[in-house]
CSV table of C-alpha atoms in Angstrom, one decimal:
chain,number,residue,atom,x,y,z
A,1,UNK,CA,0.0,0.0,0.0
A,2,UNK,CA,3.3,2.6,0.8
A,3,UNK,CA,4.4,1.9,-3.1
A,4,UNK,CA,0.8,2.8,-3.7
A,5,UNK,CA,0.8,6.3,-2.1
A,6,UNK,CA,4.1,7.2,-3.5
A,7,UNK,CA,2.8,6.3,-7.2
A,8,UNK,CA,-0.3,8.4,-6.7
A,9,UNK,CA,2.0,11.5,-5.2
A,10,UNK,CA,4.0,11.1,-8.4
A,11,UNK,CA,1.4,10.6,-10.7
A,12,UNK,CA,-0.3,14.0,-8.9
A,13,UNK,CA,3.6,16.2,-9.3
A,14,UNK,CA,3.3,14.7,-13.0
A,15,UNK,CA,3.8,18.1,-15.6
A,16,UNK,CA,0.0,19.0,-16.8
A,17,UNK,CA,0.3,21.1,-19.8
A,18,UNK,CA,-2.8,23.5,-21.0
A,19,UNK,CA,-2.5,24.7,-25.2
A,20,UNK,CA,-4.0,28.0,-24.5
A,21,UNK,CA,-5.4,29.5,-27.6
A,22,UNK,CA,-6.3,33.5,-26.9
A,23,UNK,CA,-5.5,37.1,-27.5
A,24,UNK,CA,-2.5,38.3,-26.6
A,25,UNK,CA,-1.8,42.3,-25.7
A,26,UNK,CA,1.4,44.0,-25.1
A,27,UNK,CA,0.0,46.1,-22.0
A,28,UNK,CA,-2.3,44.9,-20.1
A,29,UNK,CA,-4.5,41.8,-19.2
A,30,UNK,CA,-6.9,40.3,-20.9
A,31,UNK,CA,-7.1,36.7,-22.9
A,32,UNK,CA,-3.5,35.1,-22.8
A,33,UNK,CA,-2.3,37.1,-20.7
A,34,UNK,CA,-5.0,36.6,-18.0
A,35,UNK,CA,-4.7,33.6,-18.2
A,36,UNK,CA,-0.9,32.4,-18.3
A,37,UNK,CA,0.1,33.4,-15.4
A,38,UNK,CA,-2.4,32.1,-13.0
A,39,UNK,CA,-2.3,29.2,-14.7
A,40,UNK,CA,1.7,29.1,-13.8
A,41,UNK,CA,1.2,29.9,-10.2
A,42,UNK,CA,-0.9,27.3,-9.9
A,43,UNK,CA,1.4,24.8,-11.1
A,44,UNK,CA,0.5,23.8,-14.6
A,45,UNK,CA,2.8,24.2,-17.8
A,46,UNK,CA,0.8,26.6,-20.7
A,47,UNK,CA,1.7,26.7,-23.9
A,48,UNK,CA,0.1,30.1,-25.8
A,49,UNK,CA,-1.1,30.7,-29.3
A,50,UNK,CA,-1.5,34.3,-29.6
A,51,UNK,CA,-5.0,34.7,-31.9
A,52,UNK,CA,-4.3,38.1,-32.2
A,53,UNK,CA,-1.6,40.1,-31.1
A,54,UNK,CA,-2.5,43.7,-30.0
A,55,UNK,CA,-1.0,46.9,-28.3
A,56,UNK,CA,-3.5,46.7,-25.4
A,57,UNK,CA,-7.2,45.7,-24.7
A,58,UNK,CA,-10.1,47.3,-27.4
A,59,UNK,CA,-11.7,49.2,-24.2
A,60,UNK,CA,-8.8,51.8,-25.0
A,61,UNK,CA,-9.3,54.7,-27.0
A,62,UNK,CA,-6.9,53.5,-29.7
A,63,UNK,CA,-5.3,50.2,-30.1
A,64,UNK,CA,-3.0,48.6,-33.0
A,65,UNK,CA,-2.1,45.2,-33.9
A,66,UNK,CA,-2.1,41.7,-35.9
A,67,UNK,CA,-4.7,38.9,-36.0
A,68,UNK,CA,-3.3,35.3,-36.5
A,69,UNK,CA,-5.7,33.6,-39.3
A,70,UNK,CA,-7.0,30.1,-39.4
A,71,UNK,CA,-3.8,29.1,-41.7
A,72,UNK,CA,-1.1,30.7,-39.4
A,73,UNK,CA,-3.1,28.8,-36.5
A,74,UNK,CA,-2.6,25.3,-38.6
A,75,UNK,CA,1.0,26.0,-39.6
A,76,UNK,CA,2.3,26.5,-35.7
A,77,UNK,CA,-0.2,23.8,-34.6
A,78,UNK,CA,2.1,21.4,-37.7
A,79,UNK,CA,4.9,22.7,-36.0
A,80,UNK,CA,4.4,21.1,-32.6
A,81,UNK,CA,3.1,18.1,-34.2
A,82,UNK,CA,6.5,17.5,-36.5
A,83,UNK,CA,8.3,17.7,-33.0
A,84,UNK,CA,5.9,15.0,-31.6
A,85,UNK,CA,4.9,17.7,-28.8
A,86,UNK,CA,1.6,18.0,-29.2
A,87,UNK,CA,0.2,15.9,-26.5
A,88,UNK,CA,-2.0,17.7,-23.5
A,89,UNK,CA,-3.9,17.7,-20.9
A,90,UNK,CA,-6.1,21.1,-21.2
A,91,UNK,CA,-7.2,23.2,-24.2
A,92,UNK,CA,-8.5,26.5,-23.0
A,93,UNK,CA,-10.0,29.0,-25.5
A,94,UNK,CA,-12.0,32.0,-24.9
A,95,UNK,CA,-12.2,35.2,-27.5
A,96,UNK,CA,-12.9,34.6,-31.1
A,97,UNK,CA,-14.4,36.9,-34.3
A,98,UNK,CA,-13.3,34.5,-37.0
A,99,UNK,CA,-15.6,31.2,-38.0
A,100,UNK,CA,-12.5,29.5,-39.9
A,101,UNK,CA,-10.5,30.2,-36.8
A,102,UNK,CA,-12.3,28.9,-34.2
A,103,UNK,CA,-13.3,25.7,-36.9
A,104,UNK,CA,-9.9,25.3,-37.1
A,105,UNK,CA,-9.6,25.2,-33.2
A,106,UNK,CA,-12.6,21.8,-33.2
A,107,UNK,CA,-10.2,20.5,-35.7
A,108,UNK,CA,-6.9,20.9,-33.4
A,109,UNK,CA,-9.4,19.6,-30.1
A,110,UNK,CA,-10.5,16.8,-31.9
A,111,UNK,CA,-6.8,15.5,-32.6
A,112,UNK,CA,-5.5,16.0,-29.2
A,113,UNK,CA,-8.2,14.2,-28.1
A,114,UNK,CA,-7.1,11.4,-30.2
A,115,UNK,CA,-3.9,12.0,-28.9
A,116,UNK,CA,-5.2,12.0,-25.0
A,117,UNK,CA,-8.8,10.7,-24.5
A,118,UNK,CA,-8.7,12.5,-21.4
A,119,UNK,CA,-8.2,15.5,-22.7
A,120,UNK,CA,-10.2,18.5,-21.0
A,121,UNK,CA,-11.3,20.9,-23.0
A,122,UNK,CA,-12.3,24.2,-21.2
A,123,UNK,CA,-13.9,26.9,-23.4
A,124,UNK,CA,-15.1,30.4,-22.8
A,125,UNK,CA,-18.0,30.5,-25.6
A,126,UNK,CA,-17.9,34.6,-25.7
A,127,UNK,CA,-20.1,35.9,-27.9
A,128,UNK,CA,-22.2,38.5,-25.9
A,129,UNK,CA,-23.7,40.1,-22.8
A,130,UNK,CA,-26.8,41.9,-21.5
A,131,UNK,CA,-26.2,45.5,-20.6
A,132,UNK,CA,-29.2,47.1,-18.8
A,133,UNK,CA,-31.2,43.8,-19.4
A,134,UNK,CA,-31.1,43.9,-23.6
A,135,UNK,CA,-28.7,41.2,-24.2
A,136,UNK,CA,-26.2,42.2,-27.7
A,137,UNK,CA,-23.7,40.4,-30.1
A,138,UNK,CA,-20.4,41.4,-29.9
A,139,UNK,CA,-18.9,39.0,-32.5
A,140,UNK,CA,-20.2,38.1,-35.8
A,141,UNK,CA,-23.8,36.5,-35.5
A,142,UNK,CA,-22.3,33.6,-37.7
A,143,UNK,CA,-20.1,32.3,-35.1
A,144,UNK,CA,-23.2,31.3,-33.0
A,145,UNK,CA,-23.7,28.0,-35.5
A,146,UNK,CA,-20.8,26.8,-34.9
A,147,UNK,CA,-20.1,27.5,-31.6
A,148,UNK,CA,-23.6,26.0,-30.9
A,149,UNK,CA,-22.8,23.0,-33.2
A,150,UNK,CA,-19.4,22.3,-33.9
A,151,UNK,CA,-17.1,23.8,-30.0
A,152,UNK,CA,-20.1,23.0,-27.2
A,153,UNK,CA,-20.1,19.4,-28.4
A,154,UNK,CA,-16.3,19.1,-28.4
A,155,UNK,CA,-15.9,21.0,-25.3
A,156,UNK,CA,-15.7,19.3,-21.2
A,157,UNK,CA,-16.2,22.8,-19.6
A,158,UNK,CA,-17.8,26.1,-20.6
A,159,UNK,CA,-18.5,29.2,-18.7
A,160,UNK,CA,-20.9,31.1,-20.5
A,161,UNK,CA,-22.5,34.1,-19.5
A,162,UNK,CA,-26.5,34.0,-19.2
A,163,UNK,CA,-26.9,36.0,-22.3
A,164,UNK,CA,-24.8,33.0,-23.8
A,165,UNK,CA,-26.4,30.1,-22.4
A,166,UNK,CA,-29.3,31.7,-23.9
A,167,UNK,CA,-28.4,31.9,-27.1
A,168,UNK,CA,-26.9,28.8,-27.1
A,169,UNK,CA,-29.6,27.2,-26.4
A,170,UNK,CA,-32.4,28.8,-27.9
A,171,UNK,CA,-33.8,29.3,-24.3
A,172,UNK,CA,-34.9,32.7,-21.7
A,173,UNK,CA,-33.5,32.3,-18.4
A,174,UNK,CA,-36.4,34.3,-16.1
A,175,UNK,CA,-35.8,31.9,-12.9
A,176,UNK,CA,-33.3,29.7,-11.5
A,177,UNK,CA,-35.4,27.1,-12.2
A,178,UNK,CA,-35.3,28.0,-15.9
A,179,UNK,CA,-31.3,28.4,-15.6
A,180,UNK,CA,-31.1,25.2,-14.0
A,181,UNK,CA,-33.1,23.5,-17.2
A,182,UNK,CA,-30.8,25.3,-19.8
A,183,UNK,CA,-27.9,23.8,-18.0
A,184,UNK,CA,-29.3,20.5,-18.5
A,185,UNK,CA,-29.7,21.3,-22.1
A,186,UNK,CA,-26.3,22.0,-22.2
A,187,UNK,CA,-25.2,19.1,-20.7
A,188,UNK,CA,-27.0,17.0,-23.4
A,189,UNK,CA,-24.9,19.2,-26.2
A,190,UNK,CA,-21.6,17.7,-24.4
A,191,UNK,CA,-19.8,19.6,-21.7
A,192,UNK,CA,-19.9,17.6,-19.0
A,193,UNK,CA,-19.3,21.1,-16.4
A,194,UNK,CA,-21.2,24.1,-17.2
A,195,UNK,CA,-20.5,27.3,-15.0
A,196,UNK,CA,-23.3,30.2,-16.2
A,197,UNK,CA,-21.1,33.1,-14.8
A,198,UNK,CA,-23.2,36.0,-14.3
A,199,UNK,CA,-26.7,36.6,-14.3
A,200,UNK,CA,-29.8,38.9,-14.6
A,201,UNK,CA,-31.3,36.4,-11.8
A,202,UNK,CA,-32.3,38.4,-8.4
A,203,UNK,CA,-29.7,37.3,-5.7
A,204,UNK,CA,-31.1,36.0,-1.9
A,205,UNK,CA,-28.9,38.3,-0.2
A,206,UNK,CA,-30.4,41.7,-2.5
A,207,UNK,CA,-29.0,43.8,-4.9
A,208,UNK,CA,-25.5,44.3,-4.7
A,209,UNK,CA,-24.9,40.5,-5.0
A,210,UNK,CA,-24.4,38.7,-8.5
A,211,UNK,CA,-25.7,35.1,-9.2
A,212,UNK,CA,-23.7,32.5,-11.2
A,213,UNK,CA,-24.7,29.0,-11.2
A,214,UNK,CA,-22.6,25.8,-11.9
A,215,UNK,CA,-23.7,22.5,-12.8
A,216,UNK,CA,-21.3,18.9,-13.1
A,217,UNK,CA,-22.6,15.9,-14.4
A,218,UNK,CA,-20.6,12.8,-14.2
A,219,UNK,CA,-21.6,9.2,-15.5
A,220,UNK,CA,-21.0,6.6,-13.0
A,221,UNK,CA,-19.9,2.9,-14.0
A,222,UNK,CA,-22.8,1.9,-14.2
A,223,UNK,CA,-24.7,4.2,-16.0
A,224,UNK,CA,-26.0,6.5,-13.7
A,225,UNK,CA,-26.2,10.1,-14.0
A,226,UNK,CA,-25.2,12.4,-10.5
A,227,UNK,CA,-25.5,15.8,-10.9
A,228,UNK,CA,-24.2,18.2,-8.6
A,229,UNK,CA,-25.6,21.9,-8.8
A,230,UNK,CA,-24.0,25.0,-6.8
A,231,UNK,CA,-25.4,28.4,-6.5
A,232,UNK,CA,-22.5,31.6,-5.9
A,233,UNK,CA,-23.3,34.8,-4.8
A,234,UNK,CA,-20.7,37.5,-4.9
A,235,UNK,CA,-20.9,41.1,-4.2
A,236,UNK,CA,-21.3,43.5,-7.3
A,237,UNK,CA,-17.9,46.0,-7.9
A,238,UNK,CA,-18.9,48.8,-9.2
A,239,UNK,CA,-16.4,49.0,-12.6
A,240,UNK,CA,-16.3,48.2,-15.6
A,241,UNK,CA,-12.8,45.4,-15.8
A,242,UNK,CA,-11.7,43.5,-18.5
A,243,UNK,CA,-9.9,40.3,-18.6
A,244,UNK,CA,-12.2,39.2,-15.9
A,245,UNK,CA,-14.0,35.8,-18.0
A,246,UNK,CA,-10.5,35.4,-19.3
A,247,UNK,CA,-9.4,35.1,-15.4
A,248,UNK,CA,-12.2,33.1,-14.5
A,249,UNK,CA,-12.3,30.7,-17.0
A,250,UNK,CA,-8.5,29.7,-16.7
A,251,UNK,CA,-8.6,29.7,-12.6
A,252,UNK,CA,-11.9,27.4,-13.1
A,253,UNK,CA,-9.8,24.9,-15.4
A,254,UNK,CA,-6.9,25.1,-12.2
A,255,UNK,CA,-9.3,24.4,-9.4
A,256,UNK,CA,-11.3,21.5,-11.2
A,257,UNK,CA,-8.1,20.0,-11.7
A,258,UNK,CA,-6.9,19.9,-8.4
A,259,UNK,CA,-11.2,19.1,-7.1
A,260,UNK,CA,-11.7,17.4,-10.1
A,261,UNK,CA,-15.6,15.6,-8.2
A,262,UNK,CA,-15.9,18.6,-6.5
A,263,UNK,CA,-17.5,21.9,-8.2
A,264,UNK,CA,-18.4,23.5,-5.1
A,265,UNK,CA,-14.8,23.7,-3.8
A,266,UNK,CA,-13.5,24.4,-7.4
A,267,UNK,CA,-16.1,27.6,-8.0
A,268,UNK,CA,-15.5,29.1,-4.3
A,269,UNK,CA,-11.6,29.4,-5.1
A,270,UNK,CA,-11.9,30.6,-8.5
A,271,UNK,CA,-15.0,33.4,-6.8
A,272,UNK,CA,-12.8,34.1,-4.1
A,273,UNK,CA,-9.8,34.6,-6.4
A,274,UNK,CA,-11.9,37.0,-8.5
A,275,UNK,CA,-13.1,39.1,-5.5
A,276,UNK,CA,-9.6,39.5,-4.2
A,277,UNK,CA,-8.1,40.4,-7.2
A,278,UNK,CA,-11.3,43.1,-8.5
A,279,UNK,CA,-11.2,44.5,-4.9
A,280,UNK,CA,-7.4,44.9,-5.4
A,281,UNK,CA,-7.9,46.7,-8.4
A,282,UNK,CA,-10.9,49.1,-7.8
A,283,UNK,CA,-8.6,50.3,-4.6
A,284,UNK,CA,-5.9,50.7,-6.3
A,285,UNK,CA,-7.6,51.9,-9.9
A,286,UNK,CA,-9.8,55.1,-7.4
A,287,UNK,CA,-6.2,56.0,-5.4
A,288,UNK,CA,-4.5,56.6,-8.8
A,289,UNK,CA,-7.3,58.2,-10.4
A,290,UNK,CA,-8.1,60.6,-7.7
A,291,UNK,CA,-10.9,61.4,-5.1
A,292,UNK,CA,-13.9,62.3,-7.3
A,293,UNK,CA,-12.6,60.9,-10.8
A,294,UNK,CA,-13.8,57.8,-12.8
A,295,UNK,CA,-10.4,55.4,-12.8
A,296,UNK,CA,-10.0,55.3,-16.8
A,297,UNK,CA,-9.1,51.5,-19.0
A,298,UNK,CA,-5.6,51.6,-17.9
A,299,UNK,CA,-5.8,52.0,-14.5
A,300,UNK,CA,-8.5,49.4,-14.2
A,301,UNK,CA,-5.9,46.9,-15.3
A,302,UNK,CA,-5.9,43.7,-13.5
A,303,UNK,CA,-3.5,43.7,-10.5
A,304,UNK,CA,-2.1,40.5,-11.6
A,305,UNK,CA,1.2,39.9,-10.3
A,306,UNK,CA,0.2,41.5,-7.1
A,307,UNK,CA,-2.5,39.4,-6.3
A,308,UNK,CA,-0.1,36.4,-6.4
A,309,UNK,CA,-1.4,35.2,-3.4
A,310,UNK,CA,-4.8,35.4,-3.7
A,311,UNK,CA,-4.5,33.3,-6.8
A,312,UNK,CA,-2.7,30.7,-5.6
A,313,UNK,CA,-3.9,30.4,-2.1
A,314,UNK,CA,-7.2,31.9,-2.1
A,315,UNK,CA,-8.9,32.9,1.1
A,316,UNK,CA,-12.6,31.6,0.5
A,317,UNK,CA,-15.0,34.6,0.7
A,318,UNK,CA,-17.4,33.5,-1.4
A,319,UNK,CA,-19.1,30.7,-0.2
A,320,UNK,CA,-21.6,27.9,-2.8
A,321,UNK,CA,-24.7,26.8,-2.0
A,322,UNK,CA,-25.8,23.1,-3.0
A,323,UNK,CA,-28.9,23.3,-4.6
């Protein structure tokens, strides 16, 4: 039984590499570069593609750059595959405006999985959000189809918005009752996880509390279905951040990883995370702005690095409730 223990500690240090496919910008944090880093802390090896690779986030006044087409995707994606390294553990996506890009991305999944048929692959299906309860598009309506029909069905974990889960599924969220049935319907498309992260749903503690909901449903050996629901409630920060479904997503891949039958555990770190790093930065965004000024899109930067801590050790002040 000791030889046992020792195999499973080494099996548990073994090197767990994520291909993380995202935006990269030279200032800043959002897609990539939300994610790498707590992804490092936290122990795991990532691997980036750049999709595109900009000055800074499109919230700035002006911003310059390159995008990295389907092709160019394909050719560094030979690449690894020529050097026989193409063989992991995660795939985490999140920002896309291209159809033949993120077609190309099912097409790369699809072979790692081959590769690895435990392959996990986490994706952020962004597409849209509600702002004053009228829900918009901001990519291309035509890469609904195909996130709808070709990623979600290829896909272990997503973390859509409501707005997304919505349109992904043809469905209105009004309750949590109604949330909790369009996770189902997700479910059936594939993803084994789904995390809606924010909501329009009113919160039991009031009004300054957001709602997201998470849902994990695991086939036991012999056939059964268990799902396990959680409801989190964190409070509202008053700011506009971005980066923040980029951090979320990527922390979410970490903490399943390490609770891999255990959502509720794996969504209170990656809240908690959140909190302490969006409190960090709307102290430190209003102290450089001023008394009495709005903090503009570079001083709302993630504090990152300086949250260090928080991401790796997270202090649970967000708490789930097992529905």
């Amino acid at each position: 039984r000791a030889g046992l223990g020792a195999g499973a500690a080494m099996e548990s240090e073994r090197e767990c590499r994520v291909l993380s496919i995202q935006s990269h910008v030279v200032r800043g944090y959002v897609g990539n570069k939300a994610a790498t880093f707590p992804l490092q802390v936290l122990g795991f090896e990532v691997d980036t593609v750049n999709s595109v690779q900009f000055s800074n986030h499109t919230g700035y006044a002006h911003w310059k750059g390159q995008v990295l087409n389907s092709d160019e995707l394909h050719e560094l994606y030979e690449g690894l595959k020529l050097n026989k390294v193409n063989r992991y553990d995660y795939v985490l996506t999140g920002y896309t405006r291209d159809t033949s890009f993120l077609a190309m991305v099912v097409d790369i999944v699809q072979e790692l999985k081959q590769q690895n048929s435990n392959l996990v692959y986490v994706c952020d299906p962004v597409m849209g959000d509600k702002w004053n309860g009228e829900g918009s598009m901001y990519v291309p309506k035509d890469l609904l189809p195909v996130y709808r029909d070709k990623v979600v069905p290829v896909a272990d974990i997503i973390t859509p918005n409501q707005f997304e889960a919505e349109l992904l599924t043809g469905r209105k969220i009004h309750t949590e009752e109604e949330a909790l049935e369009v996770m189902d319907m997700l479910h059936a498309m594939g993803p084994e996880t789904v995390v809606i992260t924010s909501s329009d749903l009113q919160a039991p503690l009031g009004n300054d509390y957001l709602i997201a909901l998470g849902s994990h449903r695991k086939t036991k050996a012999d056939g059964t279905k268990m799902t396990q629901r959680i409801r989190m409630e964190s409070p509202k920060v008053d700011a506009v951040f971005v980066g923040t479904g980029d951090l979320f997503a990527a922390m979410l891949l970490a903490w399943t990883h390490k609770h891999p039958n255990n959502l509720k555990v794996a969504c209170e770190k990656t809240v908690s995370a959140m909190q302490h790093v969006l409190q960090r930065t709307i102290k430190s965004a209003k102290a450089q702005a001023g008394e009495g000024n709005k903090p503009n899109s570079a001083q709302l930067e993630l504090r990152m690095v300086q949250s260090k801590k928080d991401i790796e050790n997270p202090e649970i002040i967000v708490k789930a409730t097992v529905l």
